[in-house]
PDB file of C-alpha atoms in Angstrom:
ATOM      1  CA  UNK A  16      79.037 102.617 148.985  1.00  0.00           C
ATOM      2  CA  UNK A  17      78.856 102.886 145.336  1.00  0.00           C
ATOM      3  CA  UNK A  18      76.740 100.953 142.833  1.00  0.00           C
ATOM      4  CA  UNK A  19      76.927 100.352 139.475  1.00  0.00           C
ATOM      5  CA  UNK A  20      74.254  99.744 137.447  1.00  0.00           C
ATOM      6  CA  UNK A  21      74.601  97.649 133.868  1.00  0.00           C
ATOM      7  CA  UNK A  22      72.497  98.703 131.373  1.00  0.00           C
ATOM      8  CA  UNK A  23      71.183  96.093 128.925  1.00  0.00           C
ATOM      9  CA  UNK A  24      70.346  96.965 124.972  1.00  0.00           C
ATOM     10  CA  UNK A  25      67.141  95.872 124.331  1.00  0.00           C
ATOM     11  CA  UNK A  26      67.165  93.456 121.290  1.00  0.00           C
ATOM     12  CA  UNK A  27      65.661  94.504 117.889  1.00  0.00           C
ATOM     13  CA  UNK A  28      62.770  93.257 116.773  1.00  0.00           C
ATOM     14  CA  UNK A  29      62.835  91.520 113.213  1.00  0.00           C
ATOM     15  CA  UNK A  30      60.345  93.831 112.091  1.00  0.00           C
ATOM     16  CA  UNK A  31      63.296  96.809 113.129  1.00  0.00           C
ATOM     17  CA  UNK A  32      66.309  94.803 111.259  1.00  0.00           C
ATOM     18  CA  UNK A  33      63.756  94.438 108.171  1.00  0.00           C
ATOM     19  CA  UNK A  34      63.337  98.610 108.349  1.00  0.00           C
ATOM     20  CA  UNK A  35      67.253  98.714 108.466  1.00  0.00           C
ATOM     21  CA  UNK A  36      67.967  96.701 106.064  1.00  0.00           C
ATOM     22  CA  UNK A  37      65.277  98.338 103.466  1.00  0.00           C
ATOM     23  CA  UNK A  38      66.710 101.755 104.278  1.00  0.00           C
ATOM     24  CA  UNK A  39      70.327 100.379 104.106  1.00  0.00           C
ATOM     25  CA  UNK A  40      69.258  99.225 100.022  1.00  0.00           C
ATOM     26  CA  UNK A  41      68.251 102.166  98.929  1.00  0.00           C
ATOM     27  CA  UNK A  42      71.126 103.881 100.092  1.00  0.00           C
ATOM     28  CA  UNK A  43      73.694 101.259  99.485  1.00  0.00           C
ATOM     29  CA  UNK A  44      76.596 102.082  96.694  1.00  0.00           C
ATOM     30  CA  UNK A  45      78.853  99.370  95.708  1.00  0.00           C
ATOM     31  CA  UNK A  46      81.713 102.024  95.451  1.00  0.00           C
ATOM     32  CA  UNK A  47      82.004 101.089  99.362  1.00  0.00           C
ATOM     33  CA  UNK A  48      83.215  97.742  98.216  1.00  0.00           C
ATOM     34  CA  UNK A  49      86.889  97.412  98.534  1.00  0.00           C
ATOM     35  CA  UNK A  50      88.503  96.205  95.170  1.00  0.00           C
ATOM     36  CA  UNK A  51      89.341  92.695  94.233  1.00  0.00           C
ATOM     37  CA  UNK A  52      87.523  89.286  93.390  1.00  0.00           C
ATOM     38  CA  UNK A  53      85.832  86.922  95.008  1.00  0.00           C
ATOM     39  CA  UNK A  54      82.949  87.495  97.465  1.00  0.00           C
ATOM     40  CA  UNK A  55      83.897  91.458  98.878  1.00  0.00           C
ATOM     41  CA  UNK A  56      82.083  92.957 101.790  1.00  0.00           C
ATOM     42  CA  UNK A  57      81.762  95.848 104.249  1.00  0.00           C
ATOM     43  CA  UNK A  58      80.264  96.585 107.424  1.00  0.00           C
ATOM     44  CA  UNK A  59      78.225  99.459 106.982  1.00  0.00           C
ATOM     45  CA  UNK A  60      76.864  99.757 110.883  1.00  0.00           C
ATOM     46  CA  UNK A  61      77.912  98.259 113.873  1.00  0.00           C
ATOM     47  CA  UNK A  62      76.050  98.877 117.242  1.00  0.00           C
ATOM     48  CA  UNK A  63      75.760  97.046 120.603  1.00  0.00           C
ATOM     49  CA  UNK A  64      72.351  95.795 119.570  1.00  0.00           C
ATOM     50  CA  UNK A  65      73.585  95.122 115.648  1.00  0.00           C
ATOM     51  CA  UNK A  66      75.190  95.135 112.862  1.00  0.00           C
ATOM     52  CA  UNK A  67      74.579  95.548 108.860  1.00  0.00           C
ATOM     53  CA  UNK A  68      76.941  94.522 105.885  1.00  0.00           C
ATOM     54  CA  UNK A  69      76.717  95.380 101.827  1.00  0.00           C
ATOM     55  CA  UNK A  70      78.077  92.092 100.565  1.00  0.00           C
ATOM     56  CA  UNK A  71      78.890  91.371  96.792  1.00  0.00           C
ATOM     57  CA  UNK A  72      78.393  88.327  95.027  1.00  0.00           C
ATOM     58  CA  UNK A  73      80.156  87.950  91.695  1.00  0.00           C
ATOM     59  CA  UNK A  74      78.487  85.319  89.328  1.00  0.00           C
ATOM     60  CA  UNK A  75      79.129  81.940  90.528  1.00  0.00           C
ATOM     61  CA  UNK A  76      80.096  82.524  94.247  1.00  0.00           C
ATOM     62  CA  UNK A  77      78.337  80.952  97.093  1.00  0.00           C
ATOM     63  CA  UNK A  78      78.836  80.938 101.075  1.00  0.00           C
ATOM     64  CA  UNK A  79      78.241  77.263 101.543  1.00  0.00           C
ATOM     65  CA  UNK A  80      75.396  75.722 104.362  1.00  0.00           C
ATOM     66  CA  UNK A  81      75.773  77.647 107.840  1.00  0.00           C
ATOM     67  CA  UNK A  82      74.061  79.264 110.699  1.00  0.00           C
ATOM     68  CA  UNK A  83      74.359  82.713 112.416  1.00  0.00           C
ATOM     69  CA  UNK A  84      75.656  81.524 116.151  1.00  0.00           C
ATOM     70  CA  UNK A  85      73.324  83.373 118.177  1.00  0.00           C
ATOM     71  CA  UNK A  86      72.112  86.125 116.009  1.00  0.00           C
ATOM     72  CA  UNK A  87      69.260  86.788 114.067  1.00  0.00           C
ATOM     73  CA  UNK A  88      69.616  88.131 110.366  1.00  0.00           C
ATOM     74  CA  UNK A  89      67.866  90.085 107.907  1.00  0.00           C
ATOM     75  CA  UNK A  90      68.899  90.216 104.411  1.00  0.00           C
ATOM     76  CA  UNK A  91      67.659  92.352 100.943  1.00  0.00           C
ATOM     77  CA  UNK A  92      68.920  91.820  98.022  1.00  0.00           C
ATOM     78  CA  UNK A  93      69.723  95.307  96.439  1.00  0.00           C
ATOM     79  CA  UNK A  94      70.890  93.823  92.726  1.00  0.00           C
ATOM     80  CA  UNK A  95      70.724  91.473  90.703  1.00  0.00           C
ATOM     81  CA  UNK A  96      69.802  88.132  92.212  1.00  0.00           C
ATOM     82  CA  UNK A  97      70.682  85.184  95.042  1.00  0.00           C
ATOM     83  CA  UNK A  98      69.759  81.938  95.438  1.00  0.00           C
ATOM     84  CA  UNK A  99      69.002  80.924  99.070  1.00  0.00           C
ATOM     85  CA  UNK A 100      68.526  76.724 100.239  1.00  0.00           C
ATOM     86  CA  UNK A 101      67.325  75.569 103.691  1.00  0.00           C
ATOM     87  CA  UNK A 102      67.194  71.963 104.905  1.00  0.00           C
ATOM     88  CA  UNK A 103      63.836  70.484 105.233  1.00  0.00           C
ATOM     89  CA  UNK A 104      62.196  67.113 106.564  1.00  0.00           C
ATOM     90  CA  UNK A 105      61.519  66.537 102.603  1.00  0.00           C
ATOM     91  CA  UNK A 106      65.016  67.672 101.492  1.00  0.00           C
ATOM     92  CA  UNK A 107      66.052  71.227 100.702  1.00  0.00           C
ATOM     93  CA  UNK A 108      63.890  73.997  99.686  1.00  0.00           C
ATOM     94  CA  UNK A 109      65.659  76.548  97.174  1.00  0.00           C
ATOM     95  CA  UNK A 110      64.055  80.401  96.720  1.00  0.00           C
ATOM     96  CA  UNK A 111      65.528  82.453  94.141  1.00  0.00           C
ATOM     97  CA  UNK A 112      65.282  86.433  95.758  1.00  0.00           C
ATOM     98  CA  UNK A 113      65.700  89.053  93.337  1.00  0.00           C
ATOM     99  CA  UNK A 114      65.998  93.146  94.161  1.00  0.00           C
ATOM    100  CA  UNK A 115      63.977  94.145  97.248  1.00  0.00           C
ATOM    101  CA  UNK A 116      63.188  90.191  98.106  1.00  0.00           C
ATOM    102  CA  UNK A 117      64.228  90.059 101.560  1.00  0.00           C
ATOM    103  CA  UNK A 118      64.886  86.803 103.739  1.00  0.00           C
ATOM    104  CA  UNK A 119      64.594  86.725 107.717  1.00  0.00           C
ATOM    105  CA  UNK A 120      67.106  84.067 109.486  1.00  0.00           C
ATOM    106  CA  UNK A 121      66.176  82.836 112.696  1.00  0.00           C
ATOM    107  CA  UNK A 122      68.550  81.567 115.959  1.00  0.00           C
ATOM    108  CA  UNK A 123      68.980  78.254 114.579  1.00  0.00           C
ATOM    109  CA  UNK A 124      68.064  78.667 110.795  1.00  0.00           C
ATOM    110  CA  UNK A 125      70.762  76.706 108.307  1.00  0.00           C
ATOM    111  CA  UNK A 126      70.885  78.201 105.212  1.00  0.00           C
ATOM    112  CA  UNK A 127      73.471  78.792 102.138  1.00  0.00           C
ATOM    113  CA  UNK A 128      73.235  81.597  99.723  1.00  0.00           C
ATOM    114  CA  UNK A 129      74.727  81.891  96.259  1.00  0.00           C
ATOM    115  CA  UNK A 130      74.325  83.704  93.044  1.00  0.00           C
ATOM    116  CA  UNK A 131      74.230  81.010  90.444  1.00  0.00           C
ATOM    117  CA  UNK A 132      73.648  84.018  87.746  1.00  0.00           C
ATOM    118  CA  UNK A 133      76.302  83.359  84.810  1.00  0.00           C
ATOM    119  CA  UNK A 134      77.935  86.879  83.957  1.00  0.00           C
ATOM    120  CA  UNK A 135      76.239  89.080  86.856  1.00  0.00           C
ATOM    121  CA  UNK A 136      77.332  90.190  90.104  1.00  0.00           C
ATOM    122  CA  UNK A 137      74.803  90.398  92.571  1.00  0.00           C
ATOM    123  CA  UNK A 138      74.895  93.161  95.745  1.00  0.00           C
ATOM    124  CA  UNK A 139      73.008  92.527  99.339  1.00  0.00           C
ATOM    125  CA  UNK A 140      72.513  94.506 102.814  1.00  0.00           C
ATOM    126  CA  UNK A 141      72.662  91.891 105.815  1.00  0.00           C
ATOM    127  CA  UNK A 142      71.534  92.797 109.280  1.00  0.00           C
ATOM    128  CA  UNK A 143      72.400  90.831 112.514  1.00  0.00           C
ATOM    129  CA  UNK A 144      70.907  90.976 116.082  1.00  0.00           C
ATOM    130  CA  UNK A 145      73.224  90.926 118.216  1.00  0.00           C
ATOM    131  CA  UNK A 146      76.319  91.437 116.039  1.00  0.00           C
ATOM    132  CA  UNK A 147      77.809  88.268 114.985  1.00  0.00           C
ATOM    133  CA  UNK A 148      80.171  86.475 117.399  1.00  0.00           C
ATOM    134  CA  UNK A 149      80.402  83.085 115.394  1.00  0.00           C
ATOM    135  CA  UNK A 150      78.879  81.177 112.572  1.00  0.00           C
ATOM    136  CA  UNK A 151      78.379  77.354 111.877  1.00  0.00           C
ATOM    137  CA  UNK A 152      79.194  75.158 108.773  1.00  0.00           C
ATOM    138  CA  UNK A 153      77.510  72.144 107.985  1.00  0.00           C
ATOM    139  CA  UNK A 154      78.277  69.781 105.003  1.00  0.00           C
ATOM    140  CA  UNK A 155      75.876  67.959 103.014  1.00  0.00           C
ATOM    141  CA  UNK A 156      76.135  64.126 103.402  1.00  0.00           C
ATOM    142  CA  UNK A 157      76.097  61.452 100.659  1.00  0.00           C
ATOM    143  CA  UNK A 158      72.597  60.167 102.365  1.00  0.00           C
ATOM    144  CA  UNK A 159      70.947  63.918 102.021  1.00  0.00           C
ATOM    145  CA  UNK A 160      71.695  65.197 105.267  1.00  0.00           C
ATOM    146  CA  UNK A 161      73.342  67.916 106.880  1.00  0.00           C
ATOM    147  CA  UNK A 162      76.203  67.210 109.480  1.00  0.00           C
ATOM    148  CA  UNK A 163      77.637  69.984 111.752  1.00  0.00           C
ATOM    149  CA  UNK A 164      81.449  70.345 110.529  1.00  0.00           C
ATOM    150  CA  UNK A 165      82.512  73.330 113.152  1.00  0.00           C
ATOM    151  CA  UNK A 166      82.080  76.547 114.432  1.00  0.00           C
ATOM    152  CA  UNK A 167      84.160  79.901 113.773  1.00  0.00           C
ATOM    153  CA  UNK A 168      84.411  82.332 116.698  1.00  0.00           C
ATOM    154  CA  UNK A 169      84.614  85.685 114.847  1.00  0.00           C
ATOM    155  CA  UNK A 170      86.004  88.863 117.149  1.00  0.00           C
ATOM    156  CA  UNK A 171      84.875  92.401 116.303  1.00  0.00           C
ATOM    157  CA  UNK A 172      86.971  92.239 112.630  1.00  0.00           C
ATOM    158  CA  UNK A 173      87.689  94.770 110.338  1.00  0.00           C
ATOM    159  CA  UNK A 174      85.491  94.773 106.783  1.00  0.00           C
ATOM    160  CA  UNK A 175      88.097  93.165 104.934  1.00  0.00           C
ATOM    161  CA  UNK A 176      87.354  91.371 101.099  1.00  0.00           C
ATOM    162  CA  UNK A 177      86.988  87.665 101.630  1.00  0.00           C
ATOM    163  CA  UNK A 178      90.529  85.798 100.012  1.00  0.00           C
ATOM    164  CA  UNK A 179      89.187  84.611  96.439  1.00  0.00           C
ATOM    165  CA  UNK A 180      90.329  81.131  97.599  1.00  0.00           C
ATOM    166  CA  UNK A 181      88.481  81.046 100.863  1.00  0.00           C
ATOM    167  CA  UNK A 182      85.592  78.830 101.950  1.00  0.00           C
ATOM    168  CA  UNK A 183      84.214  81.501 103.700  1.00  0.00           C
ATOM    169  CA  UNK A 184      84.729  83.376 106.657  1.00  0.00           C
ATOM    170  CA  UNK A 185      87.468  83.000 109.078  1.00  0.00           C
ATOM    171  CA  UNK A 186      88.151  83.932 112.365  1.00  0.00           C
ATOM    172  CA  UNK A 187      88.505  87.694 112.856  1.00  0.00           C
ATOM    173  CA  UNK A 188      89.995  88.685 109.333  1.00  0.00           C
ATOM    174  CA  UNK A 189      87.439  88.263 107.460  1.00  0.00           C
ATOM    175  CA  UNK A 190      83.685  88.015 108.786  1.00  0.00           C
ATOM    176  CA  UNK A 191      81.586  87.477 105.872  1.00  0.00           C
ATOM    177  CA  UNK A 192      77.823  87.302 106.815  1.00  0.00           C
TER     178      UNK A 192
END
């Protein structure tokens, strides 16, 4: 009688993303990029353990408060510079990154991420353990706090440019980390 045995990918440590994402900076070129406006983005590696993304963030564009599902991330920003919030007991605490800042993202963390810098586009390498199978949103309420507002199941997509108009991801088209 045959057996099969299933083999299970261990799961980076943060540390490990960090050293991909560093290397994945200093090599990144925005040429990647397809063309067009609005937040554009490609996936640069994909394993069964993770993936990594260059995203680029003209002036004034923003992914709005959301989680990473069940994966850990690990972002650098390569240019320029991004704004990043998280939700606290005391409100919301902002941290403006600039090039080679990077930000770890924890199972659970809410965050949003924007570059509020007038004129300049900003570019950033994102890592995710395991690769990304869905992502949160969460609104802000009047009273100051953050209410869940859905989940998007995202299926092994193709780097595609964000639509200008989006909110932010969708479902399989367009994963934008």
């Amino acid at each position: 009688m045959a057996t099969s045995t299933l083999t299970r990918v261990p799961s980076p440590t943060v540390a490990h993303l960090e050293a991909v994402a560093a290397g994945l900076a200093r090599t990144a070129d925005p040429a990647a990029l397809p063309e067009g406006e609005g937040r554009r983005y490609v996936r640069l590696l994909h394993t069964d353990a993770y993936e990594a993304w260059l995203i680029a963030w003209p002036a004034e564009t923003a992914l709005d408060w959301h989680d990473h599902g069940e994966s850990t991330g690990v972002f650098q920003v390569v240019s320029g510079e991004l704004d990043e919030a998280r939700p606290t007991p005391d409100g919301v605490t902002r941290r403006r990154l600039q090039a080679g800042d990077r930000q770890v993202i924890e199972v659970g963390d809410i965050h949003d991420v924007a570059n509020r810098t007038p004129g300049s586009e900003a570019l950033s390498v994102h890592v995710y353990a395991p690769p990304l199978t869905s992502m949160g949103y969460y609104r802000l309420s009047g009273d100051g706090t953050l209410r869940h507002s859905g989940v998007e199941p995202l299926d092994a997509p193709e780097p595609t440019r964000e639509p200008a108009s989006g909110r932010g991801p969708q479902p399989r088209a367009t994963l934008a980390p």
